[in-house]
PDB file of C-alpha atoms and ligand atoms in Angstrom:
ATOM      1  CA  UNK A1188      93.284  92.064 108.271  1.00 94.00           C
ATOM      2  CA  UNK A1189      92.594  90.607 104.852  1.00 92.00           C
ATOM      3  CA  UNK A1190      91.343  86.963 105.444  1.00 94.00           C
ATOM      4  CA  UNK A1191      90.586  87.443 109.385  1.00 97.00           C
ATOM      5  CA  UNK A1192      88.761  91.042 109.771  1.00 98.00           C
ATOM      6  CA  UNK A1193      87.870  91.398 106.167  1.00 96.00           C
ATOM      7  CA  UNK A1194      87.511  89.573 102.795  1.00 93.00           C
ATOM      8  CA  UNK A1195      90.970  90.133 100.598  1.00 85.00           C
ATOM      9  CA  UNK A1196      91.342  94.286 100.529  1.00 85.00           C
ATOM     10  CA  UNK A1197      87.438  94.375 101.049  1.00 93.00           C
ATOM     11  CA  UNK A1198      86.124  96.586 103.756  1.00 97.00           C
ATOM     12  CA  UNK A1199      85.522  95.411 107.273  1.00 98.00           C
ATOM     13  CA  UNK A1200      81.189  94.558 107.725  1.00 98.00           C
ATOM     14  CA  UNK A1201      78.922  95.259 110.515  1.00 98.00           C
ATOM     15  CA  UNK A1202      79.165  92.024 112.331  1.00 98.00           C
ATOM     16  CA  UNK A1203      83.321  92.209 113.031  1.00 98.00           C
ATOM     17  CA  UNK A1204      82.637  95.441 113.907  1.00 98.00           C
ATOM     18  CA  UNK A1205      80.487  94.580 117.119  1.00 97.00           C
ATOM     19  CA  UNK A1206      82.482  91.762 117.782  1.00 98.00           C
ATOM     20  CA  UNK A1207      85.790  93.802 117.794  1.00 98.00           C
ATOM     21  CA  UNK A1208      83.553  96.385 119.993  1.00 97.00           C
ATOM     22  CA  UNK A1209      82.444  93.363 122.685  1.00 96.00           C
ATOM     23  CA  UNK A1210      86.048  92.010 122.786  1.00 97.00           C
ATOM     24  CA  UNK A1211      87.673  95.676 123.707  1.00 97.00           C
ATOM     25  CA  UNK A1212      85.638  95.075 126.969  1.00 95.00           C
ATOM     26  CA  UNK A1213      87.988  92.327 127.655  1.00 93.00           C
ATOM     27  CA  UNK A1214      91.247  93.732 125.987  1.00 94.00           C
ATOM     28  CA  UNK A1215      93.474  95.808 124.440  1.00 96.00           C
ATOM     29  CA  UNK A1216      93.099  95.148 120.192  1.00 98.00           C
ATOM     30  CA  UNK A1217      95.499  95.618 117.442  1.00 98.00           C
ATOM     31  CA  UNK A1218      95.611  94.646 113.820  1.00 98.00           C
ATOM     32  CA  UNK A1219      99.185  93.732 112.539  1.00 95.00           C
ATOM     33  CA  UNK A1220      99.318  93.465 108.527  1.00 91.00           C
ATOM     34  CA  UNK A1221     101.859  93.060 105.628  1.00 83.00           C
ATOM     35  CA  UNK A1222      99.808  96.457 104.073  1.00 82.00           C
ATOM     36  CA  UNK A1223     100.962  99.849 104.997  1.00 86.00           C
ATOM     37  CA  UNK A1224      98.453 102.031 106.471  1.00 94.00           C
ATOM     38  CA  UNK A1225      96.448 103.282 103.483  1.00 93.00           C
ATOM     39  CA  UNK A1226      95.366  99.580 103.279  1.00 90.00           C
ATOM     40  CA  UNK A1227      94.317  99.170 106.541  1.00 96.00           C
ATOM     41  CA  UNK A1228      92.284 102.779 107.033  1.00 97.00           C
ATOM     42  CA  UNK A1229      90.377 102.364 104.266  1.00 97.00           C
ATOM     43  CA  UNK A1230      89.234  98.508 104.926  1.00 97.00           C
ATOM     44  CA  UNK A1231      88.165  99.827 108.471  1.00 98.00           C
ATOM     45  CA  UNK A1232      86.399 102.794 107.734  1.00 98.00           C
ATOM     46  CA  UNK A1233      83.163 101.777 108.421  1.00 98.00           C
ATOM     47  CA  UNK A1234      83.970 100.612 112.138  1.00 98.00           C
ATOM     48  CA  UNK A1235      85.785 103.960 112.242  1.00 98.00           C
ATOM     49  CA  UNK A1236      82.626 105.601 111.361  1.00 97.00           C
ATOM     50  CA  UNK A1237      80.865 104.160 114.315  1.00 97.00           C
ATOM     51  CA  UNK A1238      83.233 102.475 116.722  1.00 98.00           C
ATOM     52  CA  UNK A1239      83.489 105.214 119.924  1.00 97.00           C
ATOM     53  CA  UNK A1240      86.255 106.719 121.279  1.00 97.00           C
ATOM     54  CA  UNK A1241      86.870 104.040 124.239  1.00 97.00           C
ATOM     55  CA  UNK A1242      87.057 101.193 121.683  1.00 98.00           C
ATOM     56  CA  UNK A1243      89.162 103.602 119.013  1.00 98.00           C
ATOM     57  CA  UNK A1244      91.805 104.383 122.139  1.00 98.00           C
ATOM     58  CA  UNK A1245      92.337 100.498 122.568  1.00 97.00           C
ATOM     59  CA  UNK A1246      92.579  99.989 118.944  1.00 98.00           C
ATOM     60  CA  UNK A1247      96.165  99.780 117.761  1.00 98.00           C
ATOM     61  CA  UNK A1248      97.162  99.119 114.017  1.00 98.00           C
ATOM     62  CA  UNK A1249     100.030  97.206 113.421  1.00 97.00           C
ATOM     63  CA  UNK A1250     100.930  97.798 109.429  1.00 93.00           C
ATOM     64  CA  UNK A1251     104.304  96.834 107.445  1.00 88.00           C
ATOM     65  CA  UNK A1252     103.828  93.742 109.938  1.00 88.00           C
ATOM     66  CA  UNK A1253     104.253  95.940 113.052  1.00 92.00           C
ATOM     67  CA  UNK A1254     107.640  97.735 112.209  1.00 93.00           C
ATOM     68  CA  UNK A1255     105.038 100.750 112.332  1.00 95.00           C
ATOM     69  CA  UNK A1256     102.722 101.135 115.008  1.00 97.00           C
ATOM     70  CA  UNK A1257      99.419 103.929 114.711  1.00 98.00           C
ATOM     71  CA  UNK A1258      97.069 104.764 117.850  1.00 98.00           C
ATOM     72  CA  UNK A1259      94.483 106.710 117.922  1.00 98.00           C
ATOM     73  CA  UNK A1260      94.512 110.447 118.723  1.00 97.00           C
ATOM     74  CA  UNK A1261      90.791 111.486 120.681  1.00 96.00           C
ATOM     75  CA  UNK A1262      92.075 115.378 120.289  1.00 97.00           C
ATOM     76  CA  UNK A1263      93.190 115.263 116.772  1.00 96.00           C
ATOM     77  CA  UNK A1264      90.529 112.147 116.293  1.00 95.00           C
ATOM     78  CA  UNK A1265      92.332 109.976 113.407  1.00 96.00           C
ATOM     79  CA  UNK A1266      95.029 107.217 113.940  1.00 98.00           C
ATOM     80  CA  UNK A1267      98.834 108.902 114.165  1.00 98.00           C
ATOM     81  CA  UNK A1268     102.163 107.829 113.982  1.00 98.00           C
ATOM     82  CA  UNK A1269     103.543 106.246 117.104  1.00 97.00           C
ATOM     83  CA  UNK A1270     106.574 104.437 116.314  1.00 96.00           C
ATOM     84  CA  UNK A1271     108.502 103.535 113.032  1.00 95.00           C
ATOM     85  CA  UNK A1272     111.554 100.708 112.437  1.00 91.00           C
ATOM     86  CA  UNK A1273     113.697 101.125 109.019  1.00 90.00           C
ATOM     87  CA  UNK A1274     115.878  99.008 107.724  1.00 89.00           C
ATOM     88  CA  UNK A1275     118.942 101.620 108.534  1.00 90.00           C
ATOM     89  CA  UNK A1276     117.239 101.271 112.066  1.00 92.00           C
ATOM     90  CA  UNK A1277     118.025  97.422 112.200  1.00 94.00           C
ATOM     91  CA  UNK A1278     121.542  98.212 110.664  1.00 95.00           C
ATOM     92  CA  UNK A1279     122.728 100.110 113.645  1.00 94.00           C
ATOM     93  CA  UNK A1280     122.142  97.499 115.874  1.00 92.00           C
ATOM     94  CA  UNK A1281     124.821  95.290 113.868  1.00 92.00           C
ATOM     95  CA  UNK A1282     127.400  98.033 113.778  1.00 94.00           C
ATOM     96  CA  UNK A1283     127.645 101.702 111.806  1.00 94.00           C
ATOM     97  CA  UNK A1284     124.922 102.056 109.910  1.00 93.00           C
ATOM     98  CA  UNK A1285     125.506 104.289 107.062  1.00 94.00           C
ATOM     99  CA  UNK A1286     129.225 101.987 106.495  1.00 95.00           C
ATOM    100  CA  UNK A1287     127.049  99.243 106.575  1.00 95.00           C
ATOM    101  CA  UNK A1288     123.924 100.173 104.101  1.00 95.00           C
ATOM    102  CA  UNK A1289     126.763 102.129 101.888  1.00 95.00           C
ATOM    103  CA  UNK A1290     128.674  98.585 101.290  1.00 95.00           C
ATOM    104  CA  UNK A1291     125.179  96.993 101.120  1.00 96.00           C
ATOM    105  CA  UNK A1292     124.425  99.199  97.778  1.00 96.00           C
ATOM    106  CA  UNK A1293     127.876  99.166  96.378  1.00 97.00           C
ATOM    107  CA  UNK A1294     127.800  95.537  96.343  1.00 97.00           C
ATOM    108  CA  UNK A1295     124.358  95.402  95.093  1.00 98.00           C
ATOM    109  CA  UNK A1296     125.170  97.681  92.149  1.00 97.00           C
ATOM    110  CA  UNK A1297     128.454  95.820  91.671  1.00 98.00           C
ATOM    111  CA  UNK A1298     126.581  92.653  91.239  1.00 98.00           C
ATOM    112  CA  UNK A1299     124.123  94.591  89.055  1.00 98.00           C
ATOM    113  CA  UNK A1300     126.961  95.497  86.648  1.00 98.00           C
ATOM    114  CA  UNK A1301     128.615  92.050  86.580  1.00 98.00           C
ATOM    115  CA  UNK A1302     125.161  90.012  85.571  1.00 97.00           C
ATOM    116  CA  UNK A1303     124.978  93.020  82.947  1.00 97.00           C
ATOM    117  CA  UNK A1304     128.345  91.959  81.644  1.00 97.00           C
ATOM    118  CA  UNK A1305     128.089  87.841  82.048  1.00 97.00           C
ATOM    119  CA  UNK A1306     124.547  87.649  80.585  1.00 96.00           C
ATOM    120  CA  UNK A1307     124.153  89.042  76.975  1.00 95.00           C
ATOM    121  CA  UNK A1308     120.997  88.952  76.737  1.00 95.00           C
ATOM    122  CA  UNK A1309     119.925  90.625  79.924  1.00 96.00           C
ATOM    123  CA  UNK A1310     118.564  93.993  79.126  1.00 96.00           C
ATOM    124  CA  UNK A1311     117.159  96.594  81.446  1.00 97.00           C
ATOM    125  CA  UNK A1312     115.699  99.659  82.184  1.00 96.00           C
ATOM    126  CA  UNK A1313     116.506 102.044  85.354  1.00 95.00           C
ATOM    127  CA  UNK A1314     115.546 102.440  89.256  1.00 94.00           C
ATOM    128  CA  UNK A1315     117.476  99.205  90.131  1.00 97.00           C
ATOM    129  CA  UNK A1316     117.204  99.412  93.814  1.00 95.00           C
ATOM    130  CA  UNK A1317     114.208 100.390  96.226  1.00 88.00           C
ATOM    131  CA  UNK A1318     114.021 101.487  99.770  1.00 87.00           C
ATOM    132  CA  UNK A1319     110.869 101.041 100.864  1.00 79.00           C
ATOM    133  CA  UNK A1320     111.613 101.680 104.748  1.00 80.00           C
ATOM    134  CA  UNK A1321     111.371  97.860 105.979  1.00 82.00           C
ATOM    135  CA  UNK A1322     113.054  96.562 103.089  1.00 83.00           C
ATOM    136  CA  UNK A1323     115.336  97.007 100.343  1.00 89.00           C
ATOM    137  CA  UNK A1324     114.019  95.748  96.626  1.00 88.00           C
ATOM    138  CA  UNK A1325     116.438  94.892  93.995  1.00 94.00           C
ATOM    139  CA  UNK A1326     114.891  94.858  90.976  1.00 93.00           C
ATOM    140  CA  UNK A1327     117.516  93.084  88.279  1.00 97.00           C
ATOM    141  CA  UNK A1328     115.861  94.475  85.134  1.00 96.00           C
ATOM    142  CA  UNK A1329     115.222  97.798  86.843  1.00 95.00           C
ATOM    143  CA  UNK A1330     111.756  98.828  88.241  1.00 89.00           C
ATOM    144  CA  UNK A1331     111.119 100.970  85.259  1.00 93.00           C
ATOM    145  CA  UNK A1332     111.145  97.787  82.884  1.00 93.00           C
ATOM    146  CA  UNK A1333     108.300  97.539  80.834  1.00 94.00           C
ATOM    147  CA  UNK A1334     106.246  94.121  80.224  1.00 92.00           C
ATOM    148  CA  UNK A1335     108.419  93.524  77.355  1.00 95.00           C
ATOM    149  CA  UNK A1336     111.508  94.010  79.241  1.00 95.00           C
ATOM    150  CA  UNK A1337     109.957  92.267  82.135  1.00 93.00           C
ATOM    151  CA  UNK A1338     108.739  89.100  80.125  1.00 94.00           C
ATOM    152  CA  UNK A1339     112.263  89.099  78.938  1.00 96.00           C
ATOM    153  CA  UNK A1340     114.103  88.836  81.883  1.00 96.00           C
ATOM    154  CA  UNK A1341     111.793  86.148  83.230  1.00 95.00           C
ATOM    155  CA  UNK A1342     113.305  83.842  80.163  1.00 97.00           C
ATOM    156  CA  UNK A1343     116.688  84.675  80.194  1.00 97.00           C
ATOM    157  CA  UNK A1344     116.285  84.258  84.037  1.00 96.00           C
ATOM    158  CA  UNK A1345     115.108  80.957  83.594  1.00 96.00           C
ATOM    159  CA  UNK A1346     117.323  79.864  81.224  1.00 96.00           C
ATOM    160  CA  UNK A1347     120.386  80.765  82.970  1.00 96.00           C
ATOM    161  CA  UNK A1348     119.122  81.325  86.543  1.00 96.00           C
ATOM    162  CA  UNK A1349     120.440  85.045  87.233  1.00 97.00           C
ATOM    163  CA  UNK A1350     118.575  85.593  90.140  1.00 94.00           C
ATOM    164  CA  UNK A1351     119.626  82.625  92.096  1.00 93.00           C
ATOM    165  CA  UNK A1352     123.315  82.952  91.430  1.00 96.00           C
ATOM    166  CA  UNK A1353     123.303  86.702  91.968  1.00 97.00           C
ATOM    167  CA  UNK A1354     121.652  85.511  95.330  1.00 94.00           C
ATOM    168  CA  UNK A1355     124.208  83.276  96.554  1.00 95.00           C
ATOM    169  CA  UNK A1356     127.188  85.352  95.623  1.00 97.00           C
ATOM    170  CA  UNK A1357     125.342  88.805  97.562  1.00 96.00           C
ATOM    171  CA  UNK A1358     124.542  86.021 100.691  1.00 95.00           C
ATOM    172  CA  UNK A1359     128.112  85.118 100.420  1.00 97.00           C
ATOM    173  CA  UNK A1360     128.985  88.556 100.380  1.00 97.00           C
ATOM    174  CA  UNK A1361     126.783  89.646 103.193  1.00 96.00           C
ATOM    175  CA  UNK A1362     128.127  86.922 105.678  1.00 96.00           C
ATOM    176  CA  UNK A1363     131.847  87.830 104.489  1.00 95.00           C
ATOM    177  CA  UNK A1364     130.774  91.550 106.165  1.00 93.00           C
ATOM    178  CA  UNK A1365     128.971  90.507 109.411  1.00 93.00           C
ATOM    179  CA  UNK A1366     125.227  91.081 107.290  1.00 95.00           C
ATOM    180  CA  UNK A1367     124.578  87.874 108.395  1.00 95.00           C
ATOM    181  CA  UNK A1368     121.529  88.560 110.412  1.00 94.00           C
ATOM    182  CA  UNK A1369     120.001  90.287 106.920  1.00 94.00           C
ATOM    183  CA  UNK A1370     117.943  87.756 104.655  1.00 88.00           C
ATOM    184  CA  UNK A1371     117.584  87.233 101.290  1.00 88.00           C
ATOM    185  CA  UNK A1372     114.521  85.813  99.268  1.00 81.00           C
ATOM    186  CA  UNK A1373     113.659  86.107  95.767  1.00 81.00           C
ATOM    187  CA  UNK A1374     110.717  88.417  95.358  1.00 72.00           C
ATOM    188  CA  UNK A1375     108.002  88.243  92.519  1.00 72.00           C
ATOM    189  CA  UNK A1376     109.270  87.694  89.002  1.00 85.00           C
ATOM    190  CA  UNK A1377     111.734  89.851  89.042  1.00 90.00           C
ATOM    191  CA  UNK A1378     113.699  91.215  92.034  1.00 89.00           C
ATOM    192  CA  UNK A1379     115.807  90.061  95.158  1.00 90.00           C
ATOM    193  CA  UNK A1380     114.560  91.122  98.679  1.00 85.00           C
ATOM    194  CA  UNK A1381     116.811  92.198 101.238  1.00 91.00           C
ATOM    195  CA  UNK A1382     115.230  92.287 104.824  1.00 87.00           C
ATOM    196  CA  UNK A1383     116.102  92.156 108.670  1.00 93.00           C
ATOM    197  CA  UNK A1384     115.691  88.488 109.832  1.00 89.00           C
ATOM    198  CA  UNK A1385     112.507  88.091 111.971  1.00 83.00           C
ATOM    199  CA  UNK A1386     110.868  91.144 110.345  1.00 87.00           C
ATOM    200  CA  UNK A1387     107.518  88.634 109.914  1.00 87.00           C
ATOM    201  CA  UNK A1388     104.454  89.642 111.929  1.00 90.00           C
ATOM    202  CA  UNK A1389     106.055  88.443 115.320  1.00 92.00           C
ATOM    203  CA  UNK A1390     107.724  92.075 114.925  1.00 91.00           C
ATOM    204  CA  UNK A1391     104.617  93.218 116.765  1.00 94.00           C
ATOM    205  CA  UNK A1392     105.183  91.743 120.283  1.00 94.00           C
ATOM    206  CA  UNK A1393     108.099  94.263 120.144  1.00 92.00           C
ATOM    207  CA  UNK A1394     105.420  96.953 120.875  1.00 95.00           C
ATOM    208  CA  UNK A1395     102.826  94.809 123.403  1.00 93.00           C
ATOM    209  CA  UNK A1396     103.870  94.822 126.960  1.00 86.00           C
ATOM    210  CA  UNK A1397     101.437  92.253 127.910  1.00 83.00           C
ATOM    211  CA  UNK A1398     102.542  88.251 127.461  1.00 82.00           C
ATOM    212  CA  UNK A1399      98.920  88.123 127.673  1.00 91.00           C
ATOM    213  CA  UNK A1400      98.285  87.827 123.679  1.00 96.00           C
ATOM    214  CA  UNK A1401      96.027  86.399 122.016  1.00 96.00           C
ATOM    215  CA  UNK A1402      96.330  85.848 118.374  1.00 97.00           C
ATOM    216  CA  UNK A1403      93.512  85.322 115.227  1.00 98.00           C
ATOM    217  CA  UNK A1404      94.836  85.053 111.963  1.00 96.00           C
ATOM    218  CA  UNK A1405      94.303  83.198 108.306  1.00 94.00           C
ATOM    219  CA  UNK A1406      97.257  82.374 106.658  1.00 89.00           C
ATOM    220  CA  UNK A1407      99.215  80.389 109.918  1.00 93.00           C
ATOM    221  CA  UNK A1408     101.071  77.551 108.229  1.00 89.00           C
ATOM    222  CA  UNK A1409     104.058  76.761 106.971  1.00 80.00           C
ATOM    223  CA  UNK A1410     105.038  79.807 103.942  1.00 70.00           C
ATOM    224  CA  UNK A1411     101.584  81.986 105.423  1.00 78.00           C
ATOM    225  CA  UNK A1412     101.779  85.272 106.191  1.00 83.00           C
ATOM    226  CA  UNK A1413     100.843  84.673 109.780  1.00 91.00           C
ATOM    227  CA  UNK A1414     102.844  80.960 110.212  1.00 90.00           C
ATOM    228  CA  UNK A1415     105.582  82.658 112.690  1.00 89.00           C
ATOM    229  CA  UNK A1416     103.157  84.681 114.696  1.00 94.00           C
ATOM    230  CA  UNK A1417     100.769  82.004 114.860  1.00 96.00           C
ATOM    231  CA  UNK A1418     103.313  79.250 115.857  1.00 96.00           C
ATOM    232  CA  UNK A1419     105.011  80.943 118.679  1.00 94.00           C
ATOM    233  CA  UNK A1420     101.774  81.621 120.495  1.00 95.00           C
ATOM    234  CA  UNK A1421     100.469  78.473 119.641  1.00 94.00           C
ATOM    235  CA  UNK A1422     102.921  77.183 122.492  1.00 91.00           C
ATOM    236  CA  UNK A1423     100.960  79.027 124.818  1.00 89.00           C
ATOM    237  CA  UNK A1424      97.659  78.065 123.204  1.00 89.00           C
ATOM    238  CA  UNK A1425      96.914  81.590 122.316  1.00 94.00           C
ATOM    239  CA  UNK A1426      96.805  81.378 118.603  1.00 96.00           C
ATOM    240  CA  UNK A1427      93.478  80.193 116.475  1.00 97.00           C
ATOM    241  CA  UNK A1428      93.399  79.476 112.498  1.00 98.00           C
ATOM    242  CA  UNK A1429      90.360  80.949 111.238  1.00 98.00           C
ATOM    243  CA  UNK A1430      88.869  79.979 107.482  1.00 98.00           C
ATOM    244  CA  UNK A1431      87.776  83.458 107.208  1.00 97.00           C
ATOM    245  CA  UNK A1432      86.057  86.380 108.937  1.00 98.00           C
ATOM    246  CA  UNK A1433      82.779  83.988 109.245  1.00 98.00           C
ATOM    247  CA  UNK A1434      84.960  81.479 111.092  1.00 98.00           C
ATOM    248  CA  UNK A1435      86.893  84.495 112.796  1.00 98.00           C
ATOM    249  CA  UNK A1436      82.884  85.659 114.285  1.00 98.00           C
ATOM    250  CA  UNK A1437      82.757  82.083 115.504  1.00 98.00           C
ATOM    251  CA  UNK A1438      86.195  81.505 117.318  1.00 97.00           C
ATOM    252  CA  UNK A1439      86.147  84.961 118.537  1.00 97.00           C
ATOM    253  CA  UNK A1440      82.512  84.685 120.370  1.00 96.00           C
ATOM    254  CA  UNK A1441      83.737  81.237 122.005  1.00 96.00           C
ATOM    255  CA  UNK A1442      87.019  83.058 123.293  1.00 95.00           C
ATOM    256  CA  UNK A1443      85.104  85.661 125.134  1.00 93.00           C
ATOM    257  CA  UNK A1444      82.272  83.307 126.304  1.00 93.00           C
ATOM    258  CA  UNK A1445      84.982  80.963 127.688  1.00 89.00           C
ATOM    259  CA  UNK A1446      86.909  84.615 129.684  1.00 80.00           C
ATOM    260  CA  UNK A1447      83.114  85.416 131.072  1.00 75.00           C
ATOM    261  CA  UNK A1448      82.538  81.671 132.832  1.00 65.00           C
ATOM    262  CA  UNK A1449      86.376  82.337 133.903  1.00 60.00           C
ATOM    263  CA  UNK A1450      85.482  85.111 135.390  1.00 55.00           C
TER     264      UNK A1450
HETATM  265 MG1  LIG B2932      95.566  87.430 106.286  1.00 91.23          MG
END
């Protein structure tokens, strides 16, 4: 969406909007995004406003990088619900979920309470650990930290580097319980995410039957949003880097003017 479709959380203009419209005549469309769905309805809701029902019905949206999946309902006319992946979802597929996600958050708040104890001069607030269905946030000063208490924690943390050693000792801890297929990354200033491996935006071909996929995005290499997605179709020459949704106009009208002399 943002970068491809649109500018950065900007709403989608009249030109993408016939392009998108031309291409459904070729194939079935979906948008796949890091957003949830809020983001994404109100960036498109001018090609809502005038994009008809044939083009709406092949219009998927992909949000949460396509561990949710919306299509469009012609009776109730608005996108619904189709499918949704949690975190516990991913955990029963590597044993007992609720033993597993239990002894994820007792270690978690174990490790909370032992860089309370080592490090003096941490202080915090409350609301230490977020679910927020694909992944699980641990914020060390607490979420309800201030920007004093946040601007604090960013210099003790780089003075004694809490966040990387509490993030080996939880990625030793995960491995020791068979987590091993859960990653780790440090997350903004403040926090440790926790996250199913391969939860990028190559979720999405989960959900698309075809192998027949063709991919546009902005941020495709290495640390972008769309690197993974863009680098496994690439092997099929199905994947195009575009500078923008100018760029994306351009690449997208020599795709379907290369399908109409194949056809
Ligand atoms: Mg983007």
């Amino acid at each position: 969406m943002d970068g491809t479709l649109t500018e950065p959380r900007k709403q989608i203009r009249e030109d993408m909007i016939s392009l998108l419209s031309t291409m459904s005549n070729f194939a079935d469309l979906g948008i796949v995004s890091g957003s949830p769905i809020e983001y994404i309805q109100e960036q498109m809701m001018p090609a809502f406003e005038v994009m008809t029902e044939e083009v709406l019905q092949k219009l998927t949206l992909f949000p949460c990088n396509g561990t949710q999946v919306y299509t469009y309902d012609a009776s109730k006319k608005c996108y619904c619900l189709k499918h949704r992946t949690t975190f516990k979802d991913f955990l029963n597929t590597v044993g007992d979920s609720s033993v597993l996600y239990t002894h994820l958050i007792m270690n978690l708040l174990d490790l909370q309470s032992y860089a309370l104890k080592k490090y003096s001069d941490l202080k915090v607030s409350g609301h230490f650990i977020s679910f927020r269905d694909s992944i699980l946030n641990w914020s060390i000063p607490g979420r309800q930290a201030d920007s004093e208490l946040r601007q604090n924690f960013v210099s003790v943390d780089s003075k004694h580097g809490i966040r990387s050693h509490l993030n080996e000792v939880l990625r030793v801890r995960l491995d020791a319980f068979g987590l091993s297929r859960l990653e780790t990354a440090l997350g903004g200033s403040t926090s440790i995410d926790i996250f199913p491996e391969g939860w990028d935006k190559t979720h999405v071909l989960n959900h698309i039957a075809s192998e027949d996929v063709y991919f546009f995005g902005d941020r495709c290499q290495p640390g972008g949003n769309d690197y993974h997605l863009y680098k496994k179709l690439s092997l099929k020459k199905r994947s195009y880097e575009v500078a923008g949704p100018a760029d994306m106009i351009i690449k997208g009208m020599n795709l379907l003017s290369r399908i109409n002399l194949d056809e």
